[in-house]
């Protein structure tokens, strides 16, 4: 168990550019979550997958955001035409959902700065 | 989504017990109470969770009020490494699967 891995750790981009983040969950975890966190706030839910299916997406997530989890393994989060308001820490978490209880394991996040 | 209310910050002396309160007056019968904590520059980590009964694990204890409208996370002997933001979250077992984090309680541990 190597934990949840997120890459890159830091990303600086110019407004209007596209960015993509990757999350590698704990092996065999069937659920994967994406959260966004700004300074002084708690993590804000973006979306989650069960295996390869995207089951829920936050109403706050604009159409510029898209996430995938091909083959139910790693996941990518893409932000198109970035805006300064997208600057935040993007957190990924995975879990093994058994139908009863669940514990989330978070990665260390990708810090995005949009200039 | 059911909401939780926590104090913004608390302080504790090292080696002393810490009681972190959480109010959740709108809790439903199927909501589990989860606690996560976030150390500086890291993602949140699981601490403990419970439904009705008090729970203990190697990290902490969770005391749940009889009416379930409040709970308390207990760190039995605070260390400097326990300085973090602690989040109390209600997790609906039967419905939506997302965890809703509030702003949490920032715990400062004094040496």
PDB file of C-alpha atoms in Angstrom:
ATOM      1  CA  UNK A   1       0.000   0.000   0.000  1.00  0.00           C
ATOM      2  CA  UNK A   2       1.769   3.079  -1.286  1.00  0.00           C
ATOM      3  CA  UNK A   3      -1.063   5.494  -0.622  1.00  0.00           C
ATOM      4  CA  UNK A   4      -2.853   7.827  -2.997  1.00  0.00           C
ATOM      5  CA  UNK A   5      -0.475   9.529  -5.404  1.00  0.00           C
ATOM      6  CA  UNK A   6      -1.187  12.833  -7.143  1.00  0.00           C
ATOM      7  CA  UNK A   7       0.808  14.468  -9.898  1.00  0.00           C
ATOM      8  CA  UNK A   8       2.020  17.071 -10.332  1.00  0.00           C
ATOM      9  CA  UNK A   9       2.374  18.455  -6.811  1.00  0.00           C
ATOM     10  CA  UNK A  10       2.390  21.991  -8.110  1.00  0.00           C
ATOM     11  CA  UNK A  11       1.185  23.548 -11.354  1.00  0.00           C
ATOM     12  CA  UNK A  12       1.524  27.152 -12.441  1.00  0.00           C
ATOM     13  CA  UNK A  13      -0.323  28.139 -15.566  1.00  0.00           C
ATOM     14  CA  UNK A  14      -1.505  31.207 -17.393  1.00  0.00           C
ATOM     15  CA  UNK A  15      -5.137  32.130 -17.585  1.00  0.00           C
ATOM     16  CA  UNK A  16      -6.826  30.482 -20.547  1.00  0.00           C
ATOM     17  CA  UNK A  17      -4.542  27.443 -20.645  1.00  0.00           C
ATOM     18  CA  UNK A  18      -5.727  23.880 -20.107  1.00  0.00           C
ATOM     19  CA  UNK A  19      -4.356  21.761 -17.272  1.00  0.00           C
ATOM     20  CA  UNK A  20      -4.639  18.090 -16.398  1.00  0.00           C
ATOM     21  CA  UNK A  21      -4.013  16.424 -13.060  1.00  0.00           C
ATOM     22  CA  UNK A  22      -3.555  12.742 -12.384  1.00  0.00           C
ATOM     23  CA  UNK A  23      -4.530  10.661  -9.385  1.00  0.00           C
ATOM     24  CA  UNK A  24      -3.388   7.101  -8.730  1.00  0.00           C
ATOM     25  CA  UNK A  25      -5.579   5.577  -6.005  1.00  0.00           C
ATOM     26  CA  UNK A  26      -4.693   2.813  -3.610  1.00  0.00           C
ATOM     27  CA  UNK A  27      -4.652  -0.426  -5.537  1.00  0.00           C
ATOM     28  CA  UNK A  28      -8.043  -2.137  -5.787  1.00  0.00           C
ATOM     29  CA  UNK A  29      -9.954   0.750  -4.234  1.00  0.00           C
ATOM     30  CA  UNK A  30     -13.196   0.978  -6.149  1.00  0.00           C
ATOM     31  CA  UNK A  31     -14.129   4.573  -5.320  1.00  0.00           C
ATOM     32  CA  UNK A  32     -12.295   7.721  -6.243  1.00  0.00           C
ATOM     33  CA  UNK A  33     -13.197  11.263  -5.220  1.00  0.00           C
ATOM     34  CA  UNK A  34     -12.017  14.693  -6.354  1.00  0.00           C
ATOM     35  CA  UNK A  35     -12.146  17.671  -4.005  1.00  0.00           C
ATOM     36  CA  UNK A  36     -10.997  21.270  -4.284  1.00  0.00           C
ATOM     37  CA  UNK A  37      -9.721  23.318  -1.351  1.00  0.00           C
ATOM     38  CA  UNK A  38      -8.979  27.016  -1.071  1.00  0.00           C
ATOM     39  CA  UNK A  39      -7.075  28.668   1.738  1.00  0.00           C
ATOM     40  CA  UNK A  40      -8.910  28.595   5.053  1.00  0.00           C
ATOM     41  CA  UNK A  41     -11.753  26.464   3.750  1.00  0.00           C
ATOM     42  CA  UNK A  42     -12.547  22.789   4.030  1.00  0.00           C
ATOM     43  CA  UNK A  43     -12.354  20.554   0.974  1.00  0.00           C
ATOM     44  CA  UNK A  44     -15.228  21.066  -1.474  1.00  0.00           C
ATOM     45  CA  UNK A  45     -16.660  18.038  -3.261  1.00  0.00           C
ATOM     46  CA  UNK A  46     -16.274  18.008  -7.053  1.00  0.00           C
ATOM     47  CA  UNK A  47     -17.084  14.519  -8.287  1.00  0.00           C
ATOM     48  CA  UNK A  48     -16.682  10.834  -7.556  1.00  0.00           C
ATOM     49  CA  UNK A  49     -16.377   7.521  -9.382  1.00  0.00           C
ATOM     50  CA  UNK A  50     -17.270   4.007  -8.518  1.00  0.00           C
ATOM     51  CA  UNK A  51     -14.988   1.885 -10.657  1.00  0.00           C
ATOM     52  CA  UNK A  52     -15.076   3.627 -14.046  1.00  0.00           C
ATOM     53  CA  UNK A  53     -18.536   5.159 -13.642  1.00  0.00           C
ATOM     54  CA  UNK A  54     -18.831   8.821 -12.679  1.00  0.00           C
ATOM     55  CA  UNK A  55     -21.757   8.714 -10.277  1.00  0.00           C
ATOM     56  CA  UNK A  56     -22.039  12.275  -9.049  1.00  0.00           C
ATOM     57  CA  UNK A  57     -20.827  15.676 -10.072  1.00  0.00           C
ATOM     58  CA  UNK A  58     -21.138  18.849  -8.029  1.00  0.00           C
ATOM     59  CA  UNK A  59     -23.538  21.485  -9.336  1.00  0.00           C
ATOM     60  CA  UNK A  60     -20.736  23.952  -8.689  1.00  0.00           C
ATOM     61  CA  UNK A  61     -18.546  22.275 -11.278  1.00  0.00           C
ATOM     62  CA  UNK A  62     -18.595  24.228 -14.500  1.00  0.00           C
ATOM     63  CA  UNK A  63     -18.447  22.649 -17.944  1.00  0.00           C
ATOM     64  CA  UNK A  64     -14.775  23.554 -18.101  1.00  0.00           C
ATOM     65  CA  UNK A  65     -14.056  20.734 -15.658  1.00  0.00           C
ATOM     66  CA  UNK A  66     -14.032  17.123 -16.739  1.00  0.00           C
ATOM     67  CA  UNK A  67     -12.886  13.996 -14.987  1.00  0.00           C
ATOM     68  CA  UNK A  68     -12.289  10.483 -16.187  1.00  0.00           C
ATOM     69  CA  UNK A  69     -11.381   7.171 -14.675  1.00  0.00           C
ATOM     70  CA  UNK A  70     -10.679   4.775 -17.520  1.00  0.00           C
ATOM     71  CA  UNK A  71     -10.723   1.115 -16.556  1.00  0.00           C
ATOM     72  CA  UNK A  72     -11.481   2.051 -12.964  1.00  0.00           C
ATOM     73  CA  UNK A  73      -7.863   2.650 -12.071  1.00  0.00           C
ATOM     74  CA  UNK A  74      -6.179   6.074 -12.190  1.00  0.00           C
ATOM     75  CA  UNK A  75      -8.184   9.232 -12.756  1.00  0.00           C
ATOM     76  CA  UNK A  76      -7.544  12.525 -14.501  1.00  0.00           C
ATOM     77  CA  UNK A  77      -9.098  15.908 -13.836  1.00  0.00           C
ATOM     78  CA  UNK A  78      -8.904  18.415 -16.668  1.00  0.00           C
ATOM     79  CA  UNK A  79      -9.650  22.103 -16.432  1.00  0.00           C
ATOM     80  CA  UNK A  80     -10.077  23.914 -19.728  1.00  0.00           C
ATOM     81  CA  UNK A  81      -9.576  27.645 -20.226  1.00  0.00           C
ATOM     82  CA  UNK A  82      -8.364  28.146 -16.673  1.00  0.00           C
ATOM     83  CA  UNK A  83      -9.425  31.223 -14.723  1.00  0.00           C
ATOM     84  CA  UNK A  84      -7.793  32.844 -11.724  1.00  0.00           C
ATOM     85  CA  UNK A  85     -10.660  31.585  -9.574  1.00  0.00           C
ATOM     86  CA  UNK A  86      -9.566  28.024 -10.328  1.00  0.00           C
ATOM     87  CA  UNK A  87      -6.455  28.531  -8.203  1.00  0.00           C
ATOM     88  CA  UNK A  88      -6.754  26.009  -5.388  1.00  0.00           C
ATOM     89  CA  UNK A  89      -5.493  22.706  -4.027  1.00  0.00           C
ATOM     90  CA  UNK A  90      -7.051  19.780  -5.878  1.00  0.00           C
ATOM     91  CA  UNK A  91      -7.328  16.705  -3.704  1.00  0.00           C
ATOM     92  CA  UNK A  92      -7.975  13.129  -4.703  1.00  0.00           C
ATOM     93  CA  UNK A  93      -9.176  10.417  -2.348  1.00  0.00           C
ATOM     94  CA  UNK A  94      -9.898   6.735  -2.777  1.00  0.00           C
ATOM     95  CA  UNK A  95     -11.788   4.167  -0.768  1.00  0.00           C
ATOM     96  CA  UNK A  96     -12.907   0.578  -0.777  1.00  0.00           C
ATOM     97  CA  UNK A  97     -16.686   0.681  -0.661  1.00  0.00           C
ATOM     98  CA  UNK A  98     -18.125  -2.550   0.714  1.00  0.00           C
ATOM     99  CA  UNK A  99     -21.715  -1.434   0.991  1.00  0.00           C
ATOM    100  CA  UNK A 100     -21.436  -0.794   4.695  1.00  0.00           C
ATOM    101  CA  UNK A 101     -18.741   1.589   5.780  1.00  0.00           C
ATOM    102  CA  UNK A 102     -16.051   3.587   4.118  1.00  0.00           C
ATOM    103  CA  UNK A 103     -12.828   5.408   4.940  1.00  0.00           C
ATOM    104  CA  UNK A 104     -11.340   7.928   2.555  1.00  0.00           C
ATOM    105  CA  UNK A 105      -7.600   7.995   1.918  1.00  0.00           C
ATOM    106  CA  UNK A 106      -6.425  11.319   0.531  1.00  0.00           C
ATOM    107  CA  UNK A 107      -3.422  12.206  -1.536  1.00  0.00           C
ATOM    108  CA  UNK A 108      -1.288  15.264  -0.815  1.00  0.00           C
ATOM    109  CA  UNK A 109      -2.974  17.222  -3.572  1.00  0.00           C
ATOM    110  CA  UNK A 110      -2.014  19.287  -6.607  1.00  0.00           C
ATOM    111  CA  UNK A 111      -1.625  23.004  -5.946  1.00  0.00           C
ATOM    112  CA  UNK A 112      -2.804  24.993  -8.971  1.00  0.00           C
ATOM    113  CA  UNK A 113      -1.876  28.632  -9.432  1.00  0.00           C
ATOM    114  CA  UNK A 114      -3.450  30.480 -12.349  1.00  0.00           C
ATOM    115  CA  UNK A 115      -1.675  33.707 -13.224  1.00  0.00           C
TER     116      UNK A 115
ATOM    117  CA  UNK B   1     -27.077  17.800   3.235  1.00  0.00           C
ATOM    118  CA  UNK B   2     -27.015  17.815   7.007  1.00  0.00           C
ATOM    119  CA  UNK B   3     -24.735  20.423   8.507  1.00  0.00           C
ATOM    120  CA  UNK B   4     -22.251  20.419  11.351  1.00  0.00           C
ATOM    121  CA  UNK B   5     -21.088  23.295  13.542  1.00  0.00           C
ATOM    122  CA  UNK B   6     -17.625  23.391  15.083  1.00  0.00           C
ATOM    123  CA  UNK B   7     -15.615  26.070  16.896  1.00  0.00           C
ATOM    124  CA  UNK B   8     -13.143  27.779  14.590  1.00  0.00           C
ATOM    125  CA  UNK B   9     -10.162  27.143  16.831  1.00  0.00           C
ATOM    126  CA  UNK B  10      -9.069  25.580  20.094  1.00  0.00           C
ATOM    127  CA  UNK B  11      -5.859  25.398  22.084  1.00  0.00           C
ATOM    128  CA  UNK B  12      -4.492  22.666  24.276  1.00  0.00           C
ATOM    129  CA  UNK B  13      -1.358  22.039  26.270  1.00  0.00           C
ATOM    130  CA  UNK B  14       0.830  19.146  25.263  1.00  0.00           C
ATOM    131  CA  UNK B  15       0.161  15.889  27.106  1.00  0.00           C
ATOM    132  CA  UNK B  16      -3.324  17.014  28.154  1.00  0.00           C
ATOM    133  CA  UNK B  17      -6.646  15.657  26.865  1.00  0.00           C
ATOM    134  CA  UNK B  18      -8.509  17.596  24.192  1.00  0.00           C
ATOM    135  CA  UNK B  19     -12.260  17.580  23.647  1.00  0.00           C
ATOM    136  CA  UNK B  20     -13.332  18.807  20.214  1.00  0.00           C
ATOM    137  CA  UNK B  21     -17.090  19.427  20.022  1.00  0.00           C
ATOM    138  CA  UNK B  22     -19.389  19.163  17.035  1.00  0.00           C
ATOM    139  CA  UNK B  23     -23.074  20.047  16.806  1.00  0.00           C
ATOM    140  CA  UNK B  24     -25.273  18.339  14.244  1.00  0.00           C
ATOM    141  CA  UNK B  25     -28.834  19.068  15.299  1.00  0.00           C
ATOM    142  CA  UNK B  26     -30.317  18.091  11.898  1.00  0.00           C
ATOM    143  CA  UNK B  27     -28.742  14.633  11.876  1.00  0.00           C
ATOM    144  CA  UNK B  28     -30.912  11.876  10.441  1.00  0.00           C
ATOM    145  CA  UNK B  29     -31.156   8.288  11.525  1.00  0.00           C
ATOM    146  CA  UNK B  30     -28.934   7.063   8.713  1.00  0.00           C
ATOM    147  CA  UNK B  31     -26.114   9.600   9.143  1.00  0.00           C
ATOM    148  CA  UNK B  32     -22.771   8.340  10.345  1.00  0.00           C
ATOM    149  CA  UNK B  33     -20.552  10.828  12.185  1.00  0.00           C
ATOM    150  CA  UNK B  34     -17.051  10.948  10.711  1.00  0.00           C
ATOM    151  CA  UNK B  35     -13.962  12.831  11.843  1.00  0.00           C
ATOM    152  CA  UNK B  36     -11.032  13.638   9.634  1.00  0.00           C
ATOM    153  CA  UNK B  37      -8.035  15.815  10.336  1.00  0.00           C
ATOM    154  CA  UNK B  38      -5.736  17.730   8.056  1.00  0.00           C
ATOM    155  CA  UNK B  39      -2.144  18.388   8.993  1.00  0.00           C
ATOM    156  CA  UNK B  40      -0.345  21.306   7.345  1.00  0.00           C
ATOM    157  CA  UNK B  41       0.428  20.743   3.657  1.00  0.00           C
ATOM    158  CA  UNK B  42      -1.285  17.340   3.598  1.00  0.00           C
ATOM    159  CA  UNK B  43      -4.604  15.910   2.531  1.00  0.00           C
ATOM    160  CA  UNK B  44      -7.146  15.016   5.211  1.00  0.00           C
ATOM    161  CA  UNK B  45      -6.744  11.738   7.053  1.00  0.00           C
ATOM    162  CA  UNK B  46      -9.372   9.541   8.663  1.00  0.00           C
ATOM    163  CA  UNK B  47      -9.589   9.676  12.444  1.00  0.00           C
ATOM    164  CA  UNK B  48     -12.718   7.860  13.584  1.00  0.00           C
ATOM    165  CA  UNK B  49     -16.409   7.388  12.872  1.00  0.00           C
ATOM    166  CA  UNK B  50     -19.539   6.137  14.610  1.00  0.00           C
ATOM    167  CA  UNK B  51     -23.305   5.861  14.391  1.00  0.00           C
ATOM    168  CA  UNK B  52     -24.801   5.665  17.873  1.00  0.00           C
ATOM    169  CA  UNK B  53     -22.366   4.144  20.332  1.00  0.00           C
ATOM    170  CA  UNK B  54     -19.142   5.627  21.590  1.00  0.00           C
ATOM    171  CA  UNK B  55     -16.106   4.445  19.631  1.00  0.00           C
ATOM    172  CA  UNK B  56     -12.427   4.076  20.457  1.00  0.00           C
ATOM    173  CA  UNK B  57      -9.405   3.487  18.280  1.00  0.00           C
ATOM    174  CA  UNK B  58      -5.680   4.028  18.565  1.00  0.00           C
ATOM    175  CA  UNK B  59      -5.954   7.661  17.519  1.00  0.00           C
ATOM    176  CA  UNK B  60      -8.937   8.941  19.463  1.00  0.00           C
ATOM    177  CA  UNK B  61     -12.319   8.346  21.043  1.00  0.00           C
ATOM    178  CA  UNK B  62     -15.682   9.504  19.770  1.00  0.00           C
ATOM    179  CA  UNK B  63     -18.417  10.285  22.266  1.00  0.00           C
ATOM    180  CA  UNK B  64     -21.891  10.586  20.743  1.00  0.00           C
ATOM    181  CA  UNK B  65     -24.751  12.225  22.638  1.00  0.00           C
ATOM    182  CA  UNK B  66     -27.772  10.079  23.334  1.00  0.00           C
ATOM    183  CA  UNK B  67     -29.949  12.164  20.999  1.00  0.00           C
ATOM    184  CA  UNK B  68     -27.119  12.161  18.421  1.00  0.00           C
ATOM    185  CA  UNK B  69     -27.368  15.915  17.973  1.00  0.00           C
ATOM    186  CA  UNK B  70     -23.811  16.434  19.095  1.00  0.00           C
ATOM    187  CA  UNK B  71     -20.570  14.543  19.395  1.00  0.00           C
ATOM    188  CA  UNK B  72     -17.102  15.050  20.832  1.00  0.00           C
ATOM    189  CA  UNK B  73     -13.777  13.891  19.507  1.00  0.00           C
ATOM    190  CA  UNK B  74     -11.413  13.126  22.360  1.00  0.00           C
ATOM    191  CA  UNK B  75      -7.643  13.080  22.006  1.00  0.00           C
ATOM    192  CA  UNK B  76      -6.455  11.547  25.241  1.00  0.00           C
ATOM    193  CA  UNK B  77      -2.982  13.088  25.320  1.00  0.00           C
ATOM    194  CA  UNK B  78      -2.347  15.821  22.811  1.00  0.00           C
ATOM    195  CA  UNK B  79       1.061  15.947  21.165  1.00  0.00           C
ATOM    196  CA  UNK B  80       2.553  18.600  18.920  1.00  0.00           C
ATOM    197  CA  UNK B  81       1.880  16.288  15.965  1.00  0.00           C
ATOM    198  CA  UNK B  82      -1.858  16.545  16.686  1.00  0.00           C
ATOM    199  CA  UNK B  83      -1.890  20.205  15.657  1.00  0.00           C
ATOM    200  CA  UNK B  84      -4.233  20.166  12.669  1.00  0.00           C
ATOM    201  CA  UNK B  85      -7.663  21.155  11.397  1.00  0.00           C
ATOM    202  CA  UNK B  86     -10.269  18.663  12.586  1.00  0.00           C
ATOM    203  CA  UNK B  87     -13.406  18.151  10.495  1.00  0.00           C
ATOM    204  CA  UNK B  88     -16.664  16.670  11.749  1.00  0.00           C
ATOM    205  CA  UNK B  89     -18.715  15.287   8.854  1.00  0.00           C
ATOM    206  CA  UNK B  90     -22.099  13.649   8.554  1.00  0.00           C
ATOM    207  CA  UNK B  91     -22.100  10.827   6.060  1.00  0.00           C
ATOM    208  CA  UNK B  92     -25.479   9.676   4.797  1.00  0.00           C
ATOM    209  CA  UNK B  93     -25.337   5.915   4.662  1.00  0.00           C
ATOM    210  CA  UNK B  94     -28.395   5.550   2.491  1.00  0.00           C
ATOM    211  CA  UNK B  95     -28.237   8.404   0.051  1.00  0.00           C
ATOM    212  CA  UNK B  96     -25.658  10.698  -1.420  1.00  0.00           C
ATOM    213  CA  UNK B  97     -22.142   9.437  -1.032  1.00  0.00           C
ATOM    214  CA  UNK B  98     -20.229  12.650  -0.942  1.00  0.00           C
ATOM    215  CA  UNK B  99     -18.580  13.859   2.247  1.00  0.00           C
ATOM    216  CA  UNK B 100     -19.378  17.492   3.012  1.00  0.00           C
ATOM    217  CA  UNK B 101     -16.540  19.189   4.861  1.00  0.00           C
ATOM    218  CA  UNK B 102     -17.137  22.385   6.839  1.00  0.00           C
ATOM    219  CA  UNK B 103     -14.378  24.752   7.900  1.00  0.00           C
ATOM    220  CA  UNK B 104     -13.381  22.553  10.842  1.00  0.00           C
ATOM    221  CA  UNK B 105     -11.635  23.354  14.116  1.00  0.00           C
ATOM    222  CA  UNK B 106      -8.004  24.406  14.030  1.00  0.00           C
ATOM    223  CA  UNK B 107      -6.299  22.795  17.020  1.00  0.00           C
ATOM    224  CA  UNK B 108      -3.172  24.435  18.369  1.00  0.00           C
ATOM    225  CA  UNK B 109      -1.062  22.400  20.776  1.00  0.00           C
ATOM    226  CA  UNK B 110       1.197  24.344  23.104  1.00  0.00           C
ATOM    227  CA  UNK B 111       4.503  22.867  24.244  1.00  0.00           C
TER     228      UNK B 111
END
